[in-house]
XYZ file of C-alpha atoms in Angstrom:
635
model
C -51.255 17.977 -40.903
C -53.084 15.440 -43.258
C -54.673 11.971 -41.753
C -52.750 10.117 -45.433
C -49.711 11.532 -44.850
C -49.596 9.724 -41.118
C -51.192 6.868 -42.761
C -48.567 6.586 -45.332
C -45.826 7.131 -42.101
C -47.396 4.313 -40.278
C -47.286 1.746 -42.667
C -43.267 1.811 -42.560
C -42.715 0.554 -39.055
C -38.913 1.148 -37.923
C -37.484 0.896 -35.085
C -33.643 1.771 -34.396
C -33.234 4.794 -36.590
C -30.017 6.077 -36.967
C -29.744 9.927 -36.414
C -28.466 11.770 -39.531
C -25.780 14.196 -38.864
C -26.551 16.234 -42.561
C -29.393 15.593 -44.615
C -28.067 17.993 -47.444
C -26.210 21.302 -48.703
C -29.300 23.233 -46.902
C -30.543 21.017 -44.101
C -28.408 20.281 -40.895
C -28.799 17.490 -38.042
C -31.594 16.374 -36.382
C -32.692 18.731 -33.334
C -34.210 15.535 -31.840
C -32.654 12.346 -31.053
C -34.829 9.603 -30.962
C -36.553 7.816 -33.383
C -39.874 9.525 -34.243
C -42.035 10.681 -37.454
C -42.675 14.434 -37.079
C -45.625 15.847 -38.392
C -45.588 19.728 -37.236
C -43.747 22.555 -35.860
C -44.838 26.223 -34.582
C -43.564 28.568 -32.089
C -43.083 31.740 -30.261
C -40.370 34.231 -30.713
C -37.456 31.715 -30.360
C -39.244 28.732 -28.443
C -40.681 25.422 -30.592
C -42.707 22.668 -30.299
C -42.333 19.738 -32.696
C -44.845 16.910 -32.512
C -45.468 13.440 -34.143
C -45.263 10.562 -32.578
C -42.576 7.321 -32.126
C -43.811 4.409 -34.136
C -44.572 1.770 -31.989
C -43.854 4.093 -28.676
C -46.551 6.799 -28.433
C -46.673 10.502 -28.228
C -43.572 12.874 -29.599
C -43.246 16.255 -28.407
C -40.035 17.885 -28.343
C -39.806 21.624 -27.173
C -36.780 24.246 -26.719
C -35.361 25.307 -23.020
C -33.716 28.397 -22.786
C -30.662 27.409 -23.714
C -31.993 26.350 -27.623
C -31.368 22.833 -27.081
C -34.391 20.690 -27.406
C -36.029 18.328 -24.519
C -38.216 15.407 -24.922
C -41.810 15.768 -23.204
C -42.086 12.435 -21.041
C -45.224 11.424 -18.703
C -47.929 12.498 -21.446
C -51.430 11.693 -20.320
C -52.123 10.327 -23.713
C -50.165 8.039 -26.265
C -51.995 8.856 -29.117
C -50.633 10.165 -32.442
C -50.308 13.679 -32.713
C -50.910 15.814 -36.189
C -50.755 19.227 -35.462
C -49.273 22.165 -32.752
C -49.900 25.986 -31.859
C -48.093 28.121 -29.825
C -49.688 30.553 -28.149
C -46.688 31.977 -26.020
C -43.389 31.449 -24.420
C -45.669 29.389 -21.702
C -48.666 27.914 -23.542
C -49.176 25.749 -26.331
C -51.859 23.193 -27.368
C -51.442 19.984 -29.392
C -53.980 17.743 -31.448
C -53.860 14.114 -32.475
C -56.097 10.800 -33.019
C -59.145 10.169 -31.596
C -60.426 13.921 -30.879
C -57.051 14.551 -28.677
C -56.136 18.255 -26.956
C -53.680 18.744 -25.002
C -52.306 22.021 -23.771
C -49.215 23.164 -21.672
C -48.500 26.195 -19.195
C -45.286 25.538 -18.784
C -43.432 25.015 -22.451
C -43.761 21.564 -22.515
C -42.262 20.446 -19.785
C -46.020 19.134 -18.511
C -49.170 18.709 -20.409
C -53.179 18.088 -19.457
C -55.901 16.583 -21.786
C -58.350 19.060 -22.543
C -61.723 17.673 -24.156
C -62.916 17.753 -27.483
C -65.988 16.143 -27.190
C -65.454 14.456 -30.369
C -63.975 11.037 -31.484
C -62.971 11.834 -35.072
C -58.828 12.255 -35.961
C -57.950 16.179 -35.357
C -55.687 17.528 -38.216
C -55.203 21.422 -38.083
C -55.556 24.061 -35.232
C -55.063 27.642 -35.826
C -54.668 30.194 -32.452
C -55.147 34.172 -32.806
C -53.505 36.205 -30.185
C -57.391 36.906 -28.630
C -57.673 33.817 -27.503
C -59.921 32.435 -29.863
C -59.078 29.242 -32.100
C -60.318 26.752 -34.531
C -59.464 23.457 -34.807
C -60.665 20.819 -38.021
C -60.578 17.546 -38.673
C -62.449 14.183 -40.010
C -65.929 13.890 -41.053
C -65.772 17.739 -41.354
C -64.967 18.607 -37.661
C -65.020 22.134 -36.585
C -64.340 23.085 -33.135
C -64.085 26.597 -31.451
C -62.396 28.474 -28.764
C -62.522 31.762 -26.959
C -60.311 31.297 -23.816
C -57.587 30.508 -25.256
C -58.353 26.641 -25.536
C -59.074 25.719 -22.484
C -63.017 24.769 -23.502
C -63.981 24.088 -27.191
C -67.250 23.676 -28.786
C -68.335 21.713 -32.131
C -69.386 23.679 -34.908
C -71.197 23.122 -37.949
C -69.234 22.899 -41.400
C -71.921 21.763 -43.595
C -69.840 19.050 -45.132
C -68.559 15.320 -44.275
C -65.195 15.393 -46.189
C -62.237 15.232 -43.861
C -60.615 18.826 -43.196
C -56.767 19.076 -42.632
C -55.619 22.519 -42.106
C -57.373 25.931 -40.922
C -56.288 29.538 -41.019
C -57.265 32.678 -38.987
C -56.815 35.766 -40.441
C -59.173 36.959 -37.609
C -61.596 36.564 -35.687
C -64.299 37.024 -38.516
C -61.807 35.727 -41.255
C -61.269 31.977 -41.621
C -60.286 29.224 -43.865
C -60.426 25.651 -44.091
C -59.568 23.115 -46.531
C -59.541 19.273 -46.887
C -60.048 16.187 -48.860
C -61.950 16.032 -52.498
C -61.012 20.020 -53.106
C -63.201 21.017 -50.069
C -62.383 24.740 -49.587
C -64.206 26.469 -46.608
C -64.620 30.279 -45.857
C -66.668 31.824 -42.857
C -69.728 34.457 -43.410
C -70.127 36.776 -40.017
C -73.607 37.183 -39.988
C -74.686 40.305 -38.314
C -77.861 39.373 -37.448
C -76.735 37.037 -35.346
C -73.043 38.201 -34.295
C -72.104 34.328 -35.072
C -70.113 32.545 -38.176
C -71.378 30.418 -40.206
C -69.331 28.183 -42.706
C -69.742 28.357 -46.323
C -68.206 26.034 -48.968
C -66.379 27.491 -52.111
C -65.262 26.149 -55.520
C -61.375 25.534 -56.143
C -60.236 24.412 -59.413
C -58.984 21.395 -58.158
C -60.599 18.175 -56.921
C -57.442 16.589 -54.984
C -57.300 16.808 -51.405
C -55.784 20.456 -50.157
C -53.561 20.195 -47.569
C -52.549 23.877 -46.578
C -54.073 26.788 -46.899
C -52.589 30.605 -45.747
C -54.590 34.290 -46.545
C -52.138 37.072 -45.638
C -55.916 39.113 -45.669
C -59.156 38.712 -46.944
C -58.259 39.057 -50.531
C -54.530 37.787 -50.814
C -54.418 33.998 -50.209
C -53.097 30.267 -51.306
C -53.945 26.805 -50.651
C -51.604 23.340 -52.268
C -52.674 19.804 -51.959
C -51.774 16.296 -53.712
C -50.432 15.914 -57.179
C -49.041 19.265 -57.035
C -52.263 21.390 -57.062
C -51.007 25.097 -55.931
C -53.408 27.929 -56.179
C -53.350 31.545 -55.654
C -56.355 34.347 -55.476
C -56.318 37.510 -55.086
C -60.222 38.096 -54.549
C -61.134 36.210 -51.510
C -61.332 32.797 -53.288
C -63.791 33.938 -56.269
C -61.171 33.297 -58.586
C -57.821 30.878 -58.413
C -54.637 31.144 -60.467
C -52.133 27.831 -60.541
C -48.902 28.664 -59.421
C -45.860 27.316 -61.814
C -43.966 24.883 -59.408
C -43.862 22.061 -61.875
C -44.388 19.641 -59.519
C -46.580 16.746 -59.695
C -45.658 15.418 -55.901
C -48.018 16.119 -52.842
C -47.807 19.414 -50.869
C -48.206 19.655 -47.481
C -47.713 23.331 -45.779
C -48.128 26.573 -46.702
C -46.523 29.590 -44.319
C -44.987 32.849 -44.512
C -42.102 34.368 -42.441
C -40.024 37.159 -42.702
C -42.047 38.224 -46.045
C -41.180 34.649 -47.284
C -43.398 32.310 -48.507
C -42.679 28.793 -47.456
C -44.150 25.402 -49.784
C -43.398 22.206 -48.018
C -44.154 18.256 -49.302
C -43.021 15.651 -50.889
C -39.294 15.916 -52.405
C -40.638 19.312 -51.889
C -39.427 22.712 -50.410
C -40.423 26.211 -52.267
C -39.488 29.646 -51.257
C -41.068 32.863 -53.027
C -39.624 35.817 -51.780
C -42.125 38.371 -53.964
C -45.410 36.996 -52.234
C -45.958 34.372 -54.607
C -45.436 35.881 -58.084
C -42.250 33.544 -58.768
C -40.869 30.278 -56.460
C -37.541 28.945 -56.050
C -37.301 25.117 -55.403
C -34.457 25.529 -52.505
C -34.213 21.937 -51.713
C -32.907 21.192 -55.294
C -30.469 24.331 -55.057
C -29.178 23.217 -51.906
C -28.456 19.387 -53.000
C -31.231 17.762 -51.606
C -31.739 14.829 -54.724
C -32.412 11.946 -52.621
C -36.008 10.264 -53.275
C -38.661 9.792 -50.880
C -38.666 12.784 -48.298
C -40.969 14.772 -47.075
C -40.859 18.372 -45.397
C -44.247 18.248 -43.559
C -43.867 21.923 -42.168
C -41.657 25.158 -41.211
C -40.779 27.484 -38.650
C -39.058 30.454 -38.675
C -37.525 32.148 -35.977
C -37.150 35.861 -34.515
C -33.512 35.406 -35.264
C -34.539 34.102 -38.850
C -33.259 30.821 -38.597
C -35.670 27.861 -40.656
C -36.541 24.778 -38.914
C -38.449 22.043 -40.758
C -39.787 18.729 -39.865
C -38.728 15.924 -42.296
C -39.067 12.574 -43.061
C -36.455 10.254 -45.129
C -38.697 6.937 -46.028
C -35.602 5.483 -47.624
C -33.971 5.274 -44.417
C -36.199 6.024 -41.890
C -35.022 9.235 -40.324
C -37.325 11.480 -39.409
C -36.791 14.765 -36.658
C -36.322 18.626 -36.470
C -34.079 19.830 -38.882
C -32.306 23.202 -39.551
C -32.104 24.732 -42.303
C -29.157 26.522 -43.473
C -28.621 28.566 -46.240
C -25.632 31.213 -44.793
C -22.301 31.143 -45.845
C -19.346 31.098 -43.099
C -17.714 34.269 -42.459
C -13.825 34.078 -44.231
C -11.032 33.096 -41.930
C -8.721 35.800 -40.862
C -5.087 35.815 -40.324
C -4.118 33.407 -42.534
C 0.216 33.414 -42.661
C 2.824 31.025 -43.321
C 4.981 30.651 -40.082
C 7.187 32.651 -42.170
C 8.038 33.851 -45.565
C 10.219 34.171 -47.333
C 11.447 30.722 -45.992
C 14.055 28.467 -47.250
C 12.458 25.093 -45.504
C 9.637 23.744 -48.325
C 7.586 22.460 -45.247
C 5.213 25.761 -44.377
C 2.521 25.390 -41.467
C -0.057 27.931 -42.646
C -2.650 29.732 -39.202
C -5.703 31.299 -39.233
C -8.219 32.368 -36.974
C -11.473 30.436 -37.295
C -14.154 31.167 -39.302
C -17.712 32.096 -37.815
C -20.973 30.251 -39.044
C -24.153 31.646 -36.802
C -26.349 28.670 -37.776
C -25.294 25.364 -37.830
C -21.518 25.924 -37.237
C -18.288 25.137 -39.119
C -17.744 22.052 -39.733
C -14.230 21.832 -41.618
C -12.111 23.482 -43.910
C -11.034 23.198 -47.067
C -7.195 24.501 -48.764
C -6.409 25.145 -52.321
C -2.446 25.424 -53.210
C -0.849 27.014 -55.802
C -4.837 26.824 -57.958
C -4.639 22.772 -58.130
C -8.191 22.363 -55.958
C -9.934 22.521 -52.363
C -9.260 19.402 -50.260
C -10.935 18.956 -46.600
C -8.143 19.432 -44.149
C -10.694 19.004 -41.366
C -11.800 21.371 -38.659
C -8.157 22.567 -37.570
C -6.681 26.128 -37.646
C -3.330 25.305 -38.894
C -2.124 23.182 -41.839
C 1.293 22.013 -42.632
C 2.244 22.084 -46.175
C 4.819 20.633 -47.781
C 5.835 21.946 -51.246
C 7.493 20.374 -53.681
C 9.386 23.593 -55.459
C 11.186 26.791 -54.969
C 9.421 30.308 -56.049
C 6.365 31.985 -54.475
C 3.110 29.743 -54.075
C -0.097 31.057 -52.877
C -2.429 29.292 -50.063
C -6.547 29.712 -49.661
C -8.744 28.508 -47.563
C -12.580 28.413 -46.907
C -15.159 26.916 -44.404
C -17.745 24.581 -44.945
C -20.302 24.733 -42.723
C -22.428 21.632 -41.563
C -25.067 22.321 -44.292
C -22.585 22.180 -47.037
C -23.007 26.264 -47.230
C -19.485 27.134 -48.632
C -17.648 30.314 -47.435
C -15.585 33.098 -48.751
C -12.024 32.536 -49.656
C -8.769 33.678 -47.352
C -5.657 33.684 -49.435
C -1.902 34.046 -48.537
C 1.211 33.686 -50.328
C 4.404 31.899 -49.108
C 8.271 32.510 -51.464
C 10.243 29.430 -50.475
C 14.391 29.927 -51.333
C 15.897 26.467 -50.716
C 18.984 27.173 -53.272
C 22.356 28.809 -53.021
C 23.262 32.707 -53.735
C 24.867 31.914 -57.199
C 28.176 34.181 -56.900
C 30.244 34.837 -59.795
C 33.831 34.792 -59.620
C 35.665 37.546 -58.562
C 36.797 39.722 -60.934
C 39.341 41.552 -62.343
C 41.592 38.484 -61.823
C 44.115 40.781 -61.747
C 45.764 43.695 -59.643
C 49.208 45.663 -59.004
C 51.053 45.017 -56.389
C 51.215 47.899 -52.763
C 47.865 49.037 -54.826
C 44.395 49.185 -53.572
C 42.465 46.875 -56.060
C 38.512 47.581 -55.898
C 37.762 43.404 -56.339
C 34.196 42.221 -57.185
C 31.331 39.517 -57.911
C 27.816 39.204 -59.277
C 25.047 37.768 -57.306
C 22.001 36.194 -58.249
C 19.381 34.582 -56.079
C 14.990 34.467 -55.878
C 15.537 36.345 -52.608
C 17.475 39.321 -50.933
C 20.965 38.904 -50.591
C 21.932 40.033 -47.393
C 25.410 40.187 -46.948
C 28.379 38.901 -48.668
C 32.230 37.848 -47.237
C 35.540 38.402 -49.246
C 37.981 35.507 -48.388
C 41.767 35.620 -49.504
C 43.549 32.187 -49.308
C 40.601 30.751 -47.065
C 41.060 34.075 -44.882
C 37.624 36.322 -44.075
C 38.929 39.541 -45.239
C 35.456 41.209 -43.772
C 32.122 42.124 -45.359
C 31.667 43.732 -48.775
C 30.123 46.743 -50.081
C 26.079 46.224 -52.033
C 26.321 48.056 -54.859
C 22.719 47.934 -55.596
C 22.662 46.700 -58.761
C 23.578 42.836 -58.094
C 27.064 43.139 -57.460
C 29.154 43.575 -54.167
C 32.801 45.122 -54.179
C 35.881 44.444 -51.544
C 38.551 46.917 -51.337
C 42.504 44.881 -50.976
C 46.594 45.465 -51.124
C 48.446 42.599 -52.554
C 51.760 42.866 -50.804
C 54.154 40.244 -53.061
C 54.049 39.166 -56.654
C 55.695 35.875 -55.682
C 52.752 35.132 -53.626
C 49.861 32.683 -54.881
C 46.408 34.589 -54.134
C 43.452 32.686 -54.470
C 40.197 35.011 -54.037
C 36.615 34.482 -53.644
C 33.368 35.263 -51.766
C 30.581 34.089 -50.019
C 27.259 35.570 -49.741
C 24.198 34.802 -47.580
C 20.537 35.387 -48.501
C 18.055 36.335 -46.196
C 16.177 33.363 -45.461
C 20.044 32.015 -44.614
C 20.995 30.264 -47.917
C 24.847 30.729 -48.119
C 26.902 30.584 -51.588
C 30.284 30.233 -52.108
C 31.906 31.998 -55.618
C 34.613 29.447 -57.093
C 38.351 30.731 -56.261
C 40.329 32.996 -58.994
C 44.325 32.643 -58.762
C 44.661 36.072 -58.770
C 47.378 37.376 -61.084
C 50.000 40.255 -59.583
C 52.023 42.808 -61.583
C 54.516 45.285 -60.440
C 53.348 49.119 -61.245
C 54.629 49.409 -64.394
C 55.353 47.243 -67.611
C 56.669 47.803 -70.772
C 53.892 45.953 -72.242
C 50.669 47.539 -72.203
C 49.621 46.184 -75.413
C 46.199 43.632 -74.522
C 45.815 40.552 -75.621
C 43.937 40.518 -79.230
C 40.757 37.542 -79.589
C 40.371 37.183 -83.165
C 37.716 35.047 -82.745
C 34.738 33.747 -80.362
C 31.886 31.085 -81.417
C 29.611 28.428 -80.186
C 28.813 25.060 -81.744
C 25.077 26.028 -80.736
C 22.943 29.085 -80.335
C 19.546 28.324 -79.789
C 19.686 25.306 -76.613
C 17.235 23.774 -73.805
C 17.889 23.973 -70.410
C 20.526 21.932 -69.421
C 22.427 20.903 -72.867
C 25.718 21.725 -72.936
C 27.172 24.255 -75.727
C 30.855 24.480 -76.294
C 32.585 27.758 -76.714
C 36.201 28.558 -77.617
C 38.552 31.727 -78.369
C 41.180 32.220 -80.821
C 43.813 34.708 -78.760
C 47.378 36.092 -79.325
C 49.669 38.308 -77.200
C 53.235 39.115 -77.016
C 53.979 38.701 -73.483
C 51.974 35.609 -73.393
C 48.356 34.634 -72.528
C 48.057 34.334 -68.903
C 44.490 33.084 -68.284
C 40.547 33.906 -70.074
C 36.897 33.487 -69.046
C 33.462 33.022 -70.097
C 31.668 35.918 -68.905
C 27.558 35.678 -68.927
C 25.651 39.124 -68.868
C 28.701 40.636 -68.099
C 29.699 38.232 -65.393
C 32.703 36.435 -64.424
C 31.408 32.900 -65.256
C 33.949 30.399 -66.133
C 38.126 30.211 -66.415
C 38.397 28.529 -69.690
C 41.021 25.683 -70.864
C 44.034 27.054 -72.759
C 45.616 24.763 -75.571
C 48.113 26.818 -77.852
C 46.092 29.869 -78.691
C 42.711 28.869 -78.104
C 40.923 28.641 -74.930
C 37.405 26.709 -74.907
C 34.889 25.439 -72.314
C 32.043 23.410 -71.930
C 29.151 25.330 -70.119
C 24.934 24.943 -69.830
C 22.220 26.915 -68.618
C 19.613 26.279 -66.169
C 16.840 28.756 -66.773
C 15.627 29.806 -70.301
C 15.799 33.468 -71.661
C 18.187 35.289 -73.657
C 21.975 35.308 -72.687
C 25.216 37.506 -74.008
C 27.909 35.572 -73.732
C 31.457 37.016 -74.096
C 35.050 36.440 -73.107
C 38.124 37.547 -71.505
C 41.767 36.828 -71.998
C 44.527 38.883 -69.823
C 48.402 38.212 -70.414
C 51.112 37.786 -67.911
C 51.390 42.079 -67.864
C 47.965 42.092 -66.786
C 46.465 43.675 -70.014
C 42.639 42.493 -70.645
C 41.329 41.898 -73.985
C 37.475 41.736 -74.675
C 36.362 39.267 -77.397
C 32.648 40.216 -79.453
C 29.770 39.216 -77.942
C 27.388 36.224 -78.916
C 23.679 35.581 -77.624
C 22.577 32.078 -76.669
C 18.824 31.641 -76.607
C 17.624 28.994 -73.993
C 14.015 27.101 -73.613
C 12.855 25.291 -71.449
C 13.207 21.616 -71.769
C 11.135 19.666 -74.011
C 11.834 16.982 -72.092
C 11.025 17.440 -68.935
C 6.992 18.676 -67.712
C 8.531 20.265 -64.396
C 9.448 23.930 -63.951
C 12.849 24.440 -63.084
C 14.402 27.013 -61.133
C 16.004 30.071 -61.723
C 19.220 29.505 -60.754
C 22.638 30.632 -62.944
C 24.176 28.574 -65.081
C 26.923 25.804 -64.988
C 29.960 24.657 -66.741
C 32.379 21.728 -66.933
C 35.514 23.379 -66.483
C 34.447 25.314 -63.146
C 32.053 24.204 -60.479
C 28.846 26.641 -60.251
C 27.720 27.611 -56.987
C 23.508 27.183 -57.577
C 22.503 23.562 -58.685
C 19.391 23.212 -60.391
C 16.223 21.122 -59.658
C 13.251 20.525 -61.996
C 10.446 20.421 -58.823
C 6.765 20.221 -59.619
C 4.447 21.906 -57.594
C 2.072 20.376 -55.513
């Protein structure tokens, strides 16, 4: 890791951090828990080591245990700064810092030994290969070299003074080191002599470089301050920039997965096509705040990103995860029942799974209006503000911010009244079965309706299928005063009740069988909103006399009208809009039924009023309807 970006660290002394529990969509909370300023990570398989140090308090190491949470190192033998790690192997690891410090671990971390350097000068950048055999650089052009794994090192000659910050191993004949003033190192084997030597090459840049990878002898890339990024593709003869369009210092370079990683200053590029095109993934993932710095990556066997950061604007620095994976969709997501006719609905699901940083709440949309955090719960009570169906979704957010896919669920709420029509024919011969019946409407199944005679259950009636029920009865006495009508219950347990119709009783036979003649029918209006009342009368003659007419609605016994001489009239409104054929009835004291023309009433909704209303039948002013209406808005 560069000296200036420790340099740069140190001269913003802090003590008392605060831990941050999410950095941004993208990055998730800090793996350690102290206050530190973490320079480097690296591991094996699924075990890490993150070093730095804690200003003012020494050393930092943090490594993994077997259970993925991370431990502090405590009792170092040295409290010196430390720049850069490599692990070797679940058990070994070696660390470098200020002053020409090694130190290696056997154990993971939990103990560590000095190992000497033989050199006083600041060590940057150690590289490991799986032989055993190492490198490490750093100031005044340090080179040292190991072959047992880095238990002994020896100094080797670099041919320049310029400080050198990171170092890469291809293999064992194959390596590359780069550092201040565009100082870009390459080994020679010479055969002769079966030993390296260091040669110096020419980069088109004169800014310090940082990082430097080679996936082989050809393929390779080195970045550095101002936002120099270089590629080659010939061993380092010849450089192309790479288009990040940054001007900010870079740090790291490293691949995982067949990803290619670009860490620095307000800086975090992923190229998933070996370096051809880059993807700036700290700005896609939300990361805008000034001032940070991803100093380097590692990537796990089960592919999950780890970076270590530092916030100057508020001192945080630590281990950080980085999350870029949706939550899996809830399942199971119901209303505690539906159709209901109770407008508070708890809504359930079963959780949703996030296999990085976890779920951290949940967010509900209803009926379309917008996601709201309900928090990290797997139930939600609702409560709606309006009749009809409404539809429920919800999604995860995980701690990064990563949004998941969408759960959705519908809910039909019935709070109103079966609206039951009268019954009808209002009239029947007496010792004679008379098939009696009434229209229902409702927004949900009716499921059973009652015929009552004088306030008497008579029993259950017959569905018809088509809206209307029928009830089979014997009037026994024409001097008798039957009053008829029915109740009806829907199936989330609303109950109706159809207004009462004096029934009217003849004996079997009559000489008058001549019906009752309407000459005429009309409204004052036609076309009406919801709710105004139009006012409808009937011009009727009959030679027996006029014994009673009503409004019928779609065919439906809807209001008894008022009688004055020979016209009958009524008041009567409509609460839901559409297209209605109104006609009417008269029947004389024989029990003949005459049939006016019909008229059609056209009804919108209510200029007025910016709520939806329901779709309940209508009412009038002579005859109390059984459904009320409501203007509800939804929430």
């Amino acid at each position: 890791m560069p000296k200036k970006i420790f340099l740069l660290l140190t001269a913003i002394f802090l003590s008392g951090f605060l831990a941050s529990n999410i950095y941004a969509a993208g990055f998730i909370g800090q793996k350690t828990t102290i206050s530190n300023q973490m320079m480097a990570i690296d591991g094996y398989d699924d075990y890490m080591i993150a070093v730095g140090t804690n200003l003012g308090l020494g050393s930092a190491i943090f490594y993994t245990t077997s259970d993925g949470s991370w431990k502090k190192s405590t009792s170092l033998p040295s409290t010196s700064s430390l720049y850069d790690v490599a692990v070797i192997d679940s058990q070994t690891a070696i660390v470098i810092g200020r002053g020409g410090l090694i130190m290696k671990t056997t154990d993971f971390g939990e103990n560590w030994t000095t190992v000497s350097s033989g050199v006083s000068e600041d060590l940057y950048g150690i590289d490991m290969l799986d032989s055993g055999e190492g490198w490490i650089v750093g100031g005044a052009g340090t080179i040292l070299y190991t072959d047992d794994g880095g238990d002994t090192w020896t100094s080797k000659s670099s041919g320049v003074s310029e400080d050198l910050y990171d170092v890469y191993a291809v293999d064992s004949e194959d390596v590359y080191a780069v550092g201040a003033n565009g100082t870009f190192l390459e080994t020679d084997y010479i055969t002769s002599f079966s030993a390296l030597i260091w040669k110096t090459k020419t980069v088109p840049t004169s800014d310090d470089i940082n990082g430097v990878y080679f996936s082989d002898i050809s393929n390779g890339f080195i970045v550095g301050d101002n936002g120099s990024a270089f590629s080659t593709a010939d061993g380092g003869n010849n450089w192309s920039a790479l288009s990040l369009g940054i001007s900010s210092d870079l740090y790291s370079i490293n691949t995982y997965s067949g990803n290619l990683y670009i860490t620095g200053y307000d800086a975090f590029y992923q190229s998933d096509d070996g370096g051809v095109t880059w993807e700036d993934i700290m700005d896609t993932n939300g990361f805008s705040a000034s001032g940070n710095r991803v100093n380097d990556v590692y990537q796990t066997n089960d592919s999950y990103l780890y970076a270590v950061m530092y916030d100057s604007a508020n001192g945080i620095s630590g281990v950080y995860l980085y999350d870029d994976i949706v939550p899996t969709p809830v399942s199971n997501l119901a209303p505690d029942s539906d159709p209901t006719n109770s407008r508070t609905v708890i809504f359930s699901w079963d959780a949703a799974t996030d296999y990085e940083s976890g779920v951290d709440y949940y967010e509900m949309d209803i009926d379309g209006i917008g996601y709201n955090n309900i928090g990290n719960v797997t139930s939600y009570t609702v409560d709606f503000t309006a009749d009809g169906e409404h539809s429920v979704s919800v999604r995860a957010v995980d701690e990064a911010g990563n949004t998941g896919m969408i759960s959705s669920a519908t809910v039909t709420i019935d709070t109103k009244d079966p609206a039951v029509s009268m019954v009808y024919p209002p009239t029947a011969t007496v010792d004679a079965v008379t098939a009696l019946n009434v229209d229902v409407k409702d927004d949900s199944e009716i499921l059973s309706c009652e015929f009552y005679v004088n306030g008497v259950d008579e029993g259950g009636m017959i569905d018809n299928g088509d809206g209307s029920f029928s009830f089979n009865y014997i009037f026994t006495d024409t001097s008798l005063d039957y009053e008829v009508y029915a109740t009806c219950m829907d199936i989330v347990g609303n109950v109706g009740v159809g207004t009462g119709v004096s029934m009217i009783i003849g004996e079997a036979s009559s000489s008058d069988t001549q019906a009752p003649e309407i000459t005429s029918f009309e409204s004052d209006l036609t076309e009406v909103d919801i709710g105004e009342t139009v006012s409808f009368s009937a011009t009727v003659s009959d030679d027996s006399g006029v014994a009673v007419c009503y409004l019928y609605e779609e065919g439906a016994n809807a209001a008894e009208m008022n009688m004055s001489g020979s016209t009958a009239y009524v008041d009567y409104s409509y609460s839901d809009e559409g297209e209605y054929t109104m006609s009417v009835q008269c029947i004389d004291e024989a029990g003949n039924t005459g049939a006016s023309d019909e008229l059609i009433i056209t009804v919108s909704p209510d200029s007025s009023s910016d709520s939806s209303s329901d779709s309940s039948s209508g009412s009038s002013s002579s005859s109390s309807d059984s459904s009320a209406s409501e203007d509800d808005s939804s929430s």
